[in-house]
Short mmCIF file of C-alpha atoms and ligand atoms in Angstrom, two decimals:
data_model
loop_
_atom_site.label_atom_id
_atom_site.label_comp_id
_atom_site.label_asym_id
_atom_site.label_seq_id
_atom_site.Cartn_x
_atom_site.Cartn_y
_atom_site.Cartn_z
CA UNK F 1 -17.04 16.71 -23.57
CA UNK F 2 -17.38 13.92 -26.31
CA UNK F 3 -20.34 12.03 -25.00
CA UNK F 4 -18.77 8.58 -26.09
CA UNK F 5 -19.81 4.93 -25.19
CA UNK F 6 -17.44 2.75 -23.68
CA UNK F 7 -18.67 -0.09 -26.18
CA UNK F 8 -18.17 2.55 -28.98
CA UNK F 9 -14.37 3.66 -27.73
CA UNK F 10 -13.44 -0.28 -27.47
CA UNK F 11 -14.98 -0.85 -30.67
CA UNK F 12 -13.20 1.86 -32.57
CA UNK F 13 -9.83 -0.04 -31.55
CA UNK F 14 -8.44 2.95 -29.83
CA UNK F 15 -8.42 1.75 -27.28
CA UNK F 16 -8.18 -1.97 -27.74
CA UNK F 17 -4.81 -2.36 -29.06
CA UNK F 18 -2.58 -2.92 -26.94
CA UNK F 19 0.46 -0.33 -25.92
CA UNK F 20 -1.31 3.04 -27.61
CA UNK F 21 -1.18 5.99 -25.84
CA UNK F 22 -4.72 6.99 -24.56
CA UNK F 23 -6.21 8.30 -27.25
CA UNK F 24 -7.38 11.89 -26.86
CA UNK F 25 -10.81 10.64 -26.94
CA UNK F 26 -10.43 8.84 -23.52
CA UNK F 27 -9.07 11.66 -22.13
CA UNK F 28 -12.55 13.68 -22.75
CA UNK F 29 -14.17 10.94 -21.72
CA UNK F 30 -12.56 10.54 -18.12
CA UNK F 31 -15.39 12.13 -16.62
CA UNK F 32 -17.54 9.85 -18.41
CA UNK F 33 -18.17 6.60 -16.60
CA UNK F 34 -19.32 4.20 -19.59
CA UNK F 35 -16.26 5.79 -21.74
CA UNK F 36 -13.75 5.11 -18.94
CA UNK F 37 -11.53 1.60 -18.58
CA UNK F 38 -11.35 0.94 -15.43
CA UNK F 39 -7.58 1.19 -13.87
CA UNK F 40 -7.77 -2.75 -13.06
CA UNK F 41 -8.21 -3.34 -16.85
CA UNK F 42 -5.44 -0.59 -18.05
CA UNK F 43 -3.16 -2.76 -15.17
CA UNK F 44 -4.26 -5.83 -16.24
CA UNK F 45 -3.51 -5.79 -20.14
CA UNK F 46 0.20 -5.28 -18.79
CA UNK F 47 0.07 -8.15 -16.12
CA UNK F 48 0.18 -5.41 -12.91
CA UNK F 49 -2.27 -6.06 -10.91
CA UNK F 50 -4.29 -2.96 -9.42
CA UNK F 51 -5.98 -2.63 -5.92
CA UNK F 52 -6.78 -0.16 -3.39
CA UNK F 53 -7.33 0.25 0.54
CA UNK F 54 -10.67 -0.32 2.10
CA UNK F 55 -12.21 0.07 5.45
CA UNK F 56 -15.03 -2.06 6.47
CA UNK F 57 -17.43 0.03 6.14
CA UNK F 58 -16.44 1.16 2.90
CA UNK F 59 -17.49 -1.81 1.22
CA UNK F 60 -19.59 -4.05 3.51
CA UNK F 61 -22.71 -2.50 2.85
CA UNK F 62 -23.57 -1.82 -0.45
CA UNK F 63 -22.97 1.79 -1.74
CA UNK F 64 -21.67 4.13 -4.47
CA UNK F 65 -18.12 3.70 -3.26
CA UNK F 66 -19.03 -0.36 -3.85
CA UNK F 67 -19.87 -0.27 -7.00
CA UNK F 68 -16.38 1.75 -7.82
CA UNK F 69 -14.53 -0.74 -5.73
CA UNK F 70 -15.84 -3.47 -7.90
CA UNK F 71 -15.69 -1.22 -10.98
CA UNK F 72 -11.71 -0.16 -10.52
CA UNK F 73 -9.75 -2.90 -8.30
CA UNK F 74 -9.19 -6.62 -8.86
CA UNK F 75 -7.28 -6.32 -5.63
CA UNK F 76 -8.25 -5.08 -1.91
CA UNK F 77 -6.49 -4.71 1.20
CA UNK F 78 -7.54 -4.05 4.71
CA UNK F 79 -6.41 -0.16 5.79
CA UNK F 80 -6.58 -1.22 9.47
CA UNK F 81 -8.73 -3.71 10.52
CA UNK F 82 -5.87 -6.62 10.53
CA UNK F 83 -3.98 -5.07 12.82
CA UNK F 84 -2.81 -6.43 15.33
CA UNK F 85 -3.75 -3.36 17.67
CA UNK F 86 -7.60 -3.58 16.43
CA UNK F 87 -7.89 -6.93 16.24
CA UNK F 88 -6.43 -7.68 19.81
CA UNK F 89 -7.43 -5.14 22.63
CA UNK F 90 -6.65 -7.63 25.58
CA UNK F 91 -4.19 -10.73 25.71
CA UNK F 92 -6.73 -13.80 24.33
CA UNK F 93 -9.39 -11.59 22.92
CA UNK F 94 -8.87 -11.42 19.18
CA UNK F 95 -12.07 -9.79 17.03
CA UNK F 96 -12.22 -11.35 13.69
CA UNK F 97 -15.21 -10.49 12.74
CA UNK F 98 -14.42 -7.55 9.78
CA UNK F 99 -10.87 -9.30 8.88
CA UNK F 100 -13.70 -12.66 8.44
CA UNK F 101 -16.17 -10.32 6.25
CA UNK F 102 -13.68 -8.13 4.33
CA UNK F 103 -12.41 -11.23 3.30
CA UNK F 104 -15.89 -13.23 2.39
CA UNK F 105 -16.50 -9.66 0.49
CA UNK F 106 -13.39 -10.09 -1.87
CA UNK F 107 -13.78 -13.85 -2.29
CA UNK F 108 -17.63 -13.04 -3.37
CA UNK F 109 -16.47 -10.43 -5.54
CA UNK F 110 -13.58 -12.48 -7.27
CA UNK F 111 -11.30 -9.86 -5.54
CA UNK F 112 -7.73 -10.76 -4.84
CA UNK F 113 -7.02 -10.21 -0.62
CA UNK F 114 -4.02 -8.70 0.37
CA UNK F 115 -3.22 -9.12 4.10
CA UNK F 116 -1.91 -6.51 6.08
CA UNK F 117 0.11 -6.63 8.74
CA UNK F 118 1.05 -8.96 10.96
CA UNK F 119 3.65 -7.24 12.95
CA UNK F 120 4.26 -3.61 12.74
CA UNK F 121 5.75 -2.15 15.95
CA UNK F 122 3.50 1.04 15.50
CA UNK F 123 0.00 -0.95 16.09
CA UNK F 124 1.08 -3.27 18.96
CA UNK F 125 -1.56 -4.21 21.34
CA UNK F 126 -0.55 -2.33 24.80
CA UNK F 127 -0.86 -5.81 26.58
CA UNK F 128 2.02 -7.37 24.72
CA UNK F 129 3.90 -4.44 25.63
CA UNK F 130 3.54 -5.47 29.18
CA UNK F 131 4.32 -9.33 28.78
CA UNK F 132 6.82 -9.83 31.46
CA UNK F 133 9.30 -12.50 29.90
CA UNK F 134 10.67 -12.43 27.12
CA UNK F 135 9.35 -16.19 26.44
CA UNK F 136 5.94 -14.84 26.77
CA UNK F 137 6.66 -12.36 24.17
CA UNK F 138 7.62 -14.31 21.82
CA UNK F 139 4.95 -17.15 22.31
CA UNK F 140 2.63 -14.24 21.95
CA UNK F 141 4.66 -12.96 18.52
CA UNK F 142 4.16 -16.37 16.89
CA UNK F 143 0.77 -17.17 18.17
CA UNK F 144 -0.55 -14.09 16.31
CA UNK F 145 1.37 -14.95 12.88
CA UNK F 146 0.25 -18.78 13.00
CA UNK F 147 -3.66 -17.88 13.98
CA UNK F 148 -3.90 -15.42 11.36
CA UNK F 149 -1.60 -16.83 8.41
CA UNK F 150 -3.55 -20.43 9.68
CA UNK F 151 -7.61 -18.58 9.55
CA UNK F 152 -7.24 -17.41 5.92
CA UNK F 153 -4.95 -20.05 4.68
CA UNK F 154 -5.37 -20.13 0.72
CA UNK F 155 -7.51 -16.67 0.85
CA UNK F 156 -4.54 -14.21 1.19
CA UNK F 157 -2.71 -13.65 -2.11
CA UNK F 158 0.34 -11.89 -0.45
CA UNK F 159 0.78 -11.32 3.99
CA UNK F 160 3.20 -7.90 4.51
CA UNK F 161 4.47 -10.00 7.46
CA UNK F 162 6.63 -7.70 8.82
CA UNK F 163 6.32 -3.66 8.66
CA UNK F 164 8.48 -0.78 8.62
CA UNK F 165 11.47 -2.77 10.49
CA UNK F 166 14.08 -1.05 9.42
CA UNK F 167 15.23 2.77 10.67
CA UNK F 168 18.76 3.99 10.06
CA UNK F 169 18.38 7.16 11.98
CA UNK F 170 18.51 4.17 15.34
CA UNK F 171 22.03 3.62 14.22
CA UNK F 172 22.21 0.33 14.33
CA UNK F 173 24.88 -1.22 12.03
CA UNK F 174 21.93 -3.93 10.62
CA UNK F 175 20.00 -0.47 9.99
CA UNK F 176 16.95 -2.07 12.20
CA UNK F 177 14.64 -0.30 13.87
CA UNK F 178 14.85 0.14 17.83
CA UNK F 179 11.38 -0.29 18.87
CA UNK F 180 9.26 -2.81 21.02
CA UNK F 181 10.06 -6.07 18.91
CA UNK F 182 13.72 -5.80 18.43
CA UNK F 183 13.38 -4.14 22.30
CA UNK F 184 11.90 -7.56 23.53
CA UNK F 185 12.99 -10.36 21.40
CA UNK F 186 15.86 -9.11 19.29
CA UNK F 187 16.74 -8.99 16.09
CA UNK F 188 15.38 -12.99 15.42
CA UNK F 189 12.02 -11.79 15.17
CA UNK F 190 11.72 -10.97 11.89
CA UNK F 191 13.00 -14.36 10.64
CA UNK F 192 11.01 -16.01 13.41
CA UNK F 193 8.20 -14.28 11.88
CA UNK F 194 8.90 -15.32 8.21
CA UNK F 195 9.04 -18.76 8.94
CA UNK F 196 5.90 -19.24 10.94
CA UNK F 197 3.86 -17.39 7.83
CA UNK F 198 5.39 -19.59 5.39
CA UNK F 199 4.51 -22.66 7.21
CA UNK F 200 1.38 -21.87 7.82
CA UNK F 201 -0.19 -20.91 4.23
CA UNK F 202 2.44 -21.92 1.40
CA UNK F 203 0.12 -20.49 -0.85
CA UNK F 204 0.37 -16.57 0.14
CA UNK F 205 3.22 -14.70 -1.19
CA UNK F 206 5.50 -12.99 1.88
CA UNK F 207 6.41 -9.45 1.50
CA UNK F 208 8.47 -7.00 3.81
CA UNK F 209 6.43 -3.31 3.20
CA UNK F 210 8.43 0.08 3.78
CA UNK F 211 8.15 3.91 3.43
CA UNK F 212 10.70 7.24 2.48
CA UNK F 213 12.22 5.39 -0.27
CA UNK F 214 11.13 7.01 -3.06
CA UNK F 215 12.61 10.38 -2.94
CA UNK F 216 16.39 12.57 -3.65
CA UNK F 217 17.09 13.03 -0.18
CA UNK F 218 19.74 11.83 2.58
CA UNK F 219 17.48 10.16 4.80
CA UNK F 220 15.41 8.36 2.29
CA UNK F 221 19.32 7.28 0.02
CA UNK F 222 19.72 6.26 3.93
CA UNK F 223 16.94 3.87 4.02
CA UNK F 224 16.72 2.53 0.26
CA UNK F 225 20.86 1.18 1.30
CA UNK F 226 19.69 -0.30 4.91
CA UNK F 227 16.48 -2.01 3.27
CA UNK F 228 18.33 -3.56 0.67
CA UNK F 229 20.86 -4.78 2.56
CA UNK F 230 18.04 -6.41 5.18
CA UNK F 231 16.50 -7.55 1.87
CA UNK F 232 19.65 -8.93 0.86
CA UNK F 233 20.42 -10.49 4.44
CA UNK F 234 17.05 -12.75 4.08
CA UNK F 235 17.75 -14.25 1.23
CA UNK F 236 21.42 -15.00 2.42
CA UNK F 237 20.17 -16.47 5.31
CA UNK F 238 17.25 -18.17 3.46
CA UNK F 239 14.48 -16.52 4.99
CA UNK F 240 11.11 -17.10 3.59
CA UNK F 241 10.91 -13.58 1.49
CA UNK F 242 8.94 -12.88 -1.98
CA UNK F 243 8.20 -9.41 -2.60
CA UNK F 244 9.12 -6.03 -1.79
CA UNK F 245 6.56 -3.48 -0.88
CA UNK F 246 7.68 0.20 -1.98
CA UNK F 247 4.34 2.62 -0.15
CA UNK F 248 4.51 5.48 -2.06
CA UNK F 249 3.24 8.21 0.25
CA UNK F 250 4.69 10.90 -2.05
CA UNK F 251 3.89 14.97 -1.17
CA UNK F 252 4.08 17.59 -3.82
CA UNK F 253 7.05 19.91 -4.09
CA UNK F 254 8.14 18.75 -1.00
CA UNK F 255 11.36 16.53 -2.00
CA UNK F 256 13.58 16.20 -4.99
CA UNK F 257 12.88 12.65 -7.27
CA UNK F 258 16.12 11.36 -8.88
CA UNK F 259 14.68 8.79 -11.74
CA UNK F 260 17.97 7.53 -12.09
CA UNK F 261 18.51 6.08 -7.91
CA UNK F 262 14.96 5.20 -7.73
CA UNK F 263 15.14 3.02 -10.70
CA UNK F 264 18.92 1.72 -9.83
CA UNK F 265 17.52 0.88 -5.99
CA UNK F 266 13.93 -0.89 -8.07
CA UNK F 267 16.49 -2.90 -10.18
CA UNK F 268 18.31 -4.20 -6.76
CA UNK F 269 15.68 -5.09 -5.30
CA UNK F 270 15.09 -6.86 -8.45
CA UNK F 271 18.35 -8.05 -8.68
CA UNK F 272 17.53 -10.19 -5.27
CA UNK F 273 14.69 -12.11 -7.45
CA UNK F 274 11.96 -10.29 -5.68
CA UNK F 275 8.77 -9.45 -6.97
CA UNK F 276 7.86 -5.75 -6.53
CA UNK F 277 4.67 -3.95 -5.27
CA UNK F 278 3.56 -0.42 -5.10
CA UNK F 279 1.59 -1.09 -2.06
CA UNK F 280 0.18 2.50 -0.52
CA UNK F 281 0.41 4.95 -2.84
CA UNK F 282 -1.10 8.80 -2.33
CA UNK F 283 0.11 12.13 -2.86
CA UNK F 284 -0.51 14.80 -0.23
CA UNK F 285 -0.68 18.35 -1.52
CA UNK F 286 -0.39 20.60 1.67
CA UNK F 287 2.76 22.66 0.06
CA UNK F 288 0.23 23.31 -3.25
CA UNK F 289 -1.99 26.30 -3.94
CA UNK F 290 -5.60 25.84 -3.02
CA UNK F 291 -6.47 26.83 -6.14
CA UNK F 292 -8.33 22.78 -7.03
CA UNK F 293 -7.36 22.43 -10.74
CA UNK F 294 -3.82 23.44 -9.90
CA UNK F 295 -3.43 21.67 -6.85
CA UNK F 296 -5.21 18.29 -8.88
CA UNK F 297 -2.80 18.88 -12.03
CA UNK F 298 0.16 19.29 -9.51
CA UNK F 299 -1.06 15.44 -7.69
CA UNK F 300 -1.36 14.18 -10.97
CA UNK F 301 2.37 15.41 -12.38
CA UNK F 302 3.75 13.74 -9.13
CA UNK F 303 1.83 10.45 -9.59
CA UNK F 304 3.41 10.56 -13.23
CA UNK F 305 6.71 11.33 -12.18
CA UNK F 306 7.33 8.57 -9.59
CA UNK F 307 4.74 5.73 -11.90
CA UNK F 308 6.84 6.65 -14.75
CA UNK F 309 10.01 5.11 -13.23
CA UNK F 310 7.76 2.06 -11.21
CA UNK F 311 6.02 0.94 -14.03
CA UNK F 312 9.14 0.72 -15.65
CA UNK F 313 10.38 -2.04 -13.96
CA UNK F 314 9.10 -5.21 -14.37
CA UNK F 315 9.43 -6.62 -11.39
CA UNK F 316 6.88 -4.23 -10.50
CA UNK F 317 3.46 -6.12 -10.48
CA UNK F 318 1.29 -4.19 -8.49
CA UNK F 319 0.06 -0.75 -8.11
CA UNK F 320 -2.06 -0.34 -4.57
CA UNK F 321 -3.50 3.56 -4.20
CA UNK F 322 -3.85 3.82 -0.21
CA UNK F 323 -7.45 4.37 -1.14
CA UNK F 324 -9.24 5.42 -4.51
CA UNK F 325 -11.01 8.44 -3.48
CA UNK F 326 -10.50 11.41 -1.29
CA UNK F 327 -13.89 10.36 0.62
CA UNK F 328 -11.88 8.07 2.42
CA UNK F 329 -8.61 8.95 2.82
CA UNK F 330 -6.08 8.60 6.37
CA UNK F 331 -4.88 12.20 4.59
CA UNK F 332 -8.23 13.73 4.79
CA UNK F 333 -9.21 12.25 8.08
CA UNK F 334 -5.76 13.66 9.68
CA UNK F 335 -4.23 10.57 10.80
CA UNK F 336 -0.91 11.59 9.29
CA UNK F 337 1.31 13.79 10.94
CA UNK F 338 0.65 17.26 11.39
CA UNK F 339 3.09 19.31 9.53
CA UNK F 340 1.83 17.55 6.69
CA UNK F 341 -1.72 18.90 7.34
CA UNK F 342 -2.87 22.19 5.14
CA UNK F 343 -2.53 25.60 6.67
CA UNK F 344 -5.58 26.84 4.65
CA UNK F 345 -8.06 24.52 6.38
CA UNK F 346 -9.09 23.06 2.90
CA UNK F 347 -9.24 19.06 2.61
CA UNK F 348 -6.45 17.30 0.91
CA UNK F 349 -6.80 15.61 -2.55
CA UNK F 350 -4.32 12.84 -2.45
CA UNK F 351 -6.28 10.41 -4.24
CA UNK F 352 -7.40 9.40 -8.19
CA UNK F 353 -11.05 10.14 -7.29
CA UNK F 354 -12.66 13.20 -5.74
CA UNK F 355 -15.16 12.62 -2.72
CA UNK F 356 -18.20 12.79 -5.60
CA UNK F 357 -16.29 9.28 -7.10
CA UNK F 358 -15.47 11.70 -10.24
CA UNK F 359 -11.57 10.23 -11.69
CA UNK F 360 -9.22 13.82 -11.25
CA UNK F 361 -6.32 14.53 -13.49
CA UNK F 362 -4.40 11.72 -10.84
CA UNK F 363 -6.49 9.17 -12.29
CA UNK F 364 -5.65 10.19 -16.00
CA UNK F 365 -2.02 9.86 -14.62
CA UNK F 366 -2.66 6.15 -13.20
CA UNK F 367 -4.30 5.20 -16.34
CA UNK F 368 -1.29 6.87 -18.44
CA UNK F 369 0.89 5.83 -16.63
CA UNK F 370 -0.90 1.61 -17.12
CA UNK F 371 -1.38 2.23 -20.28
CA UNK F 372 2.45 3.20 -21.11
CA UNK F 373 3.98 0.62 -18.89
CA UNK F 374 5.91 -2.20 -20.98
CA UNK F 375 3.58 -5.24 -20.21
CA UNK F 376 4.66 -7.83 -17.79
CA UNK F 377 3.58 -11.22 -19.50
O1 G3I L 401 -11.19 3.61 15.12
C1 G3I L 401 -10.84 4.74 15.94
C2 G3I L 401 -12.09 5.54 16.28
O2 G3I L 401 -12.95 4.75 17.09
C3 G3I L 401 -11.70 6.82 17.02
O3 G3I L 401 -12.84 7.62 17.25
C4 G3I L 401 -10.69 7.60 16.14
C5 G3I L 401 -10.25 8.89 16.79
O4 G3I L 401 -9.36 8.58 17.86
O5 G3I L 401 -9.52 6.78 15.91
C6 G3I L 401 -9.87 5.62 15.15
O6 G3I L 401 -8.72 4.84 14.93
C7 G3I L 401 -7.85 5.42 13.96
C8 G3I L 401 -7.66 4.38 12.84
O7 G3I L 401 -6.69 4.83 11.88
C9 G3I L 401 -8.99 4.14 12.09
O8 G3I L 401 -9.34 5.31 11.39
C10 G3I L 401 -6.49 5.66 14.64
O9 G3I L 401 -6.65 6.71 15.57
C11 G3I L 401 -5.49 6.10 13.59
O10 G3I L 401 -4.20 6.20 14.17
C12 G3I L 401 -5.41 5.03 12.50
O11 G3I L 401 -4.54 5.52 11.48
C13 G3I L 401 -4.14 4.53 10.52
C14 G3I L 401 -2.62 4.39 10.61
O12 G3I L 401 -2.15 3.52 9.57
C15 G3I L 401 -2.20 3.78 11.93
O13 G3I L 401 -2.70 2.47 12.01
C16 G3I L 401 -4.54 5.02 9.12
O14 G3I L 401 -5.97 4.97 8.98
C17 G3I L 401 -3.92 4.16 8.05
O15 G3I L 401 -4.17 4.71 6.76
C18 G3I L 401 -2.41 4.08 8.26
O16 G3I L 401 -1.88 3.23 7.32
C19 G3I L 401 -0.47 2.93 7.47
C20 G3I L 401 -0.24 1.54 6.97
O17 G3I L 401 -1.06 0.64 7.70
C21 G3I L 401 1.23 1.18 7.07
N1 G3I L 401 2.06 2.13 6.33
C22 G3I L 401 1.86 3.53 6.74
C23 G3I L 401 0.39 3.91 6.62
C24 G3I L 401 0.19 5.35 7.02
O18 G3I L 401 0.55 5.50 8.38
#
């Protein structure tokens, strides 16, 4: 491997100019940590901002895992602990305390804070399931929008206020998901919802987050043509939207990728004057050999395939991995669904660094695919 400084790299201008492929230098050097940019720099020479999913106590104690947080990211985002189930076990008891110190960690660390979510029908407390009136349901809905979007007024750089609301396998003709909000309150929530973030902190940026967009397949052509038209249904109506989160939980040789309907669906959403954000991205591998270069290289190809076509619209601005390294991943811990668990008992690799911190071939895609993008400013 070409033992090279990082200082030495910049300096030869590689590197520095703007728009070159990585040299082949880099490359060598991935494994190196003083020759390696750091993904938030690659991002940020091209105005996209780059982040990652924490947990608490991933980064509020100092550890290894710290130092690569505030090596790689100029962006963090709670995983769970602003949810609404966590926070709120009982009606009136709301914990604050790691939402509070996740986000005293990113304003120490000059970290942007990304909150997430305020209402997503999967993680609803089991008390407001049980609210008897519909008036009491709805007090509830907007009294947990206003006391969080109030708390961290100014500190959150963009709220996914709503999550996952829409589900055309329900049949509904608005293409909206039939679970407990739309069950309880109707269809109003969502704007309801909107409004009550906006007016409480002007300052954050409101997106709407969804999943099984990204892929060549009936269901997911399904939901890219009911999301846009619920995107394009809030602006009509004027609700209080900015950006549009795309997740990204891709899966290796699982699904076809058409470039050409991803990109037409990006340039849409686009089209609606809505910023973009990649806001979970990971790769599971549990159709790949075990074989770990193979499996890595095959992770890698599939983070290049779907960045290549992200990156390449502008009105992409972020890139969010749901987590930086397979230490700490919702894959690896099995809190995804089963049949997309390995049969061979190995650990999944969905993420740019292995559980040692080491950057895999996914991170040399990340940075490629940074370092290629046409630059935002
Ligand atoms: O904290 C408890 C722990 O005390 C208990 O021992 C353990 C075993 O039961 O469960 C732990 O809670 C788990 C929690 O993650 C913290 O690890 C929940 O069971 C588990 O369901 C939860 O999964 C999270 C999932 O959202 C549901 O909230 C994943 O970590 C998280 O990565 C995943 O993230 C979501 C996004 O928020 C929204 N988009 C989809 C994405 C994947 O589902």
């Amino acid at each position: 491997m070409i033992a090279i400084t990082r200082r030495r790299l910049l300096g030869t201008g590689a590197f520095a100019a703007s728009g070159l492929a990585i040299p082949g230098a880099l490359r060598a050097a991935v494994d190196s940590t003083e020759g390696r940019p750091s993904l938030k720099d690659l991002a940020r020479r091209k105005g996209i901002k780059f982040g990652t999913a924490v947990a608490a106590p991933q980064v509020l104690e100092p550890t290894d895992f710290t130092d690569l947080v505030e090596r790689e990211v100029a962006l963090i985002v709670p995983e769970n602990e602003m949810k609404w189930f966590e926070m709120s076990p009982a009606q009136g008891v709301v914990n604050y305390e790691l939402p509070d110190r996740m986000v005293d960690f990113a304003q120490a660390e000059g970290i942007v804070f990304r909150g997430h979510c305020l209402v997503w029908y999967w993680r609803t407390p089991w008390w407001f399931q049980k609210l008897p009136t519909r008036a009491e349901a709805e007090a509830a809905l907007i009294d947990r929008v206003r006391s969080m979007t109030l708390r961290y007024a100014g500190r959150i750089d963009t709220w996914d206020v709503v999550n996952e609301a829409v589900e055309p396998k329900d049949g509904r003709a608005d293409g909206l998901r039939e679970a407990v909000f739309l069950k309880v309150l109707g269809p109003g929530y969502i704007d309801l919802a909107y409004h009550h973030a906006r007016e409480c902190d002007p300052k954050a940026a409101l997106v709407y987050n969804d999943y099984d967009i990204e892929y060549d397949t009936p269901e997911h052509e399904a939901k890219r043509t009911a999301v846009l038209r619920f995107l394009e249904r809030m602006k009509h109506d004027g609700v209080p939207l900015d950006r549009f989160g795309v997740q990204g939980h891709l899966t290796v040789g699982k699904m076809p990728f058409s470039e050409t309907k991803f990109r037409r669906f990006l340039a849409d959403v686009a089209g609606l004057g809505l910023h973009i954000m990649v806001t979970e991205l990971d790769v599971t591998d549990e159709l790949a050999p075990g074989d770990i270069p193979r499996r890595d290289q095959l992770v890698a190809d599939e983070y290049s395939r779907f960045l290549a076509v992200a990156l390449d619209e502008k009105a992409v601005d972020t890139l969010i991995p749901w987590g930086l390294s397979d230490r700490y991943s919702w894959i690896v811990r099995h809190e995804h669904a089963k049949e997309k668990w390995r049969t061979d008992g190995l650990d999944g690799r969905p993420l740019p660094f292995d559980a040692a911190l080491q950057p895999k071939p996914a991170w040399t895609a990340i940075a490629h695919a940074l370092d290629g993008a046409p630059s935002r400013s």
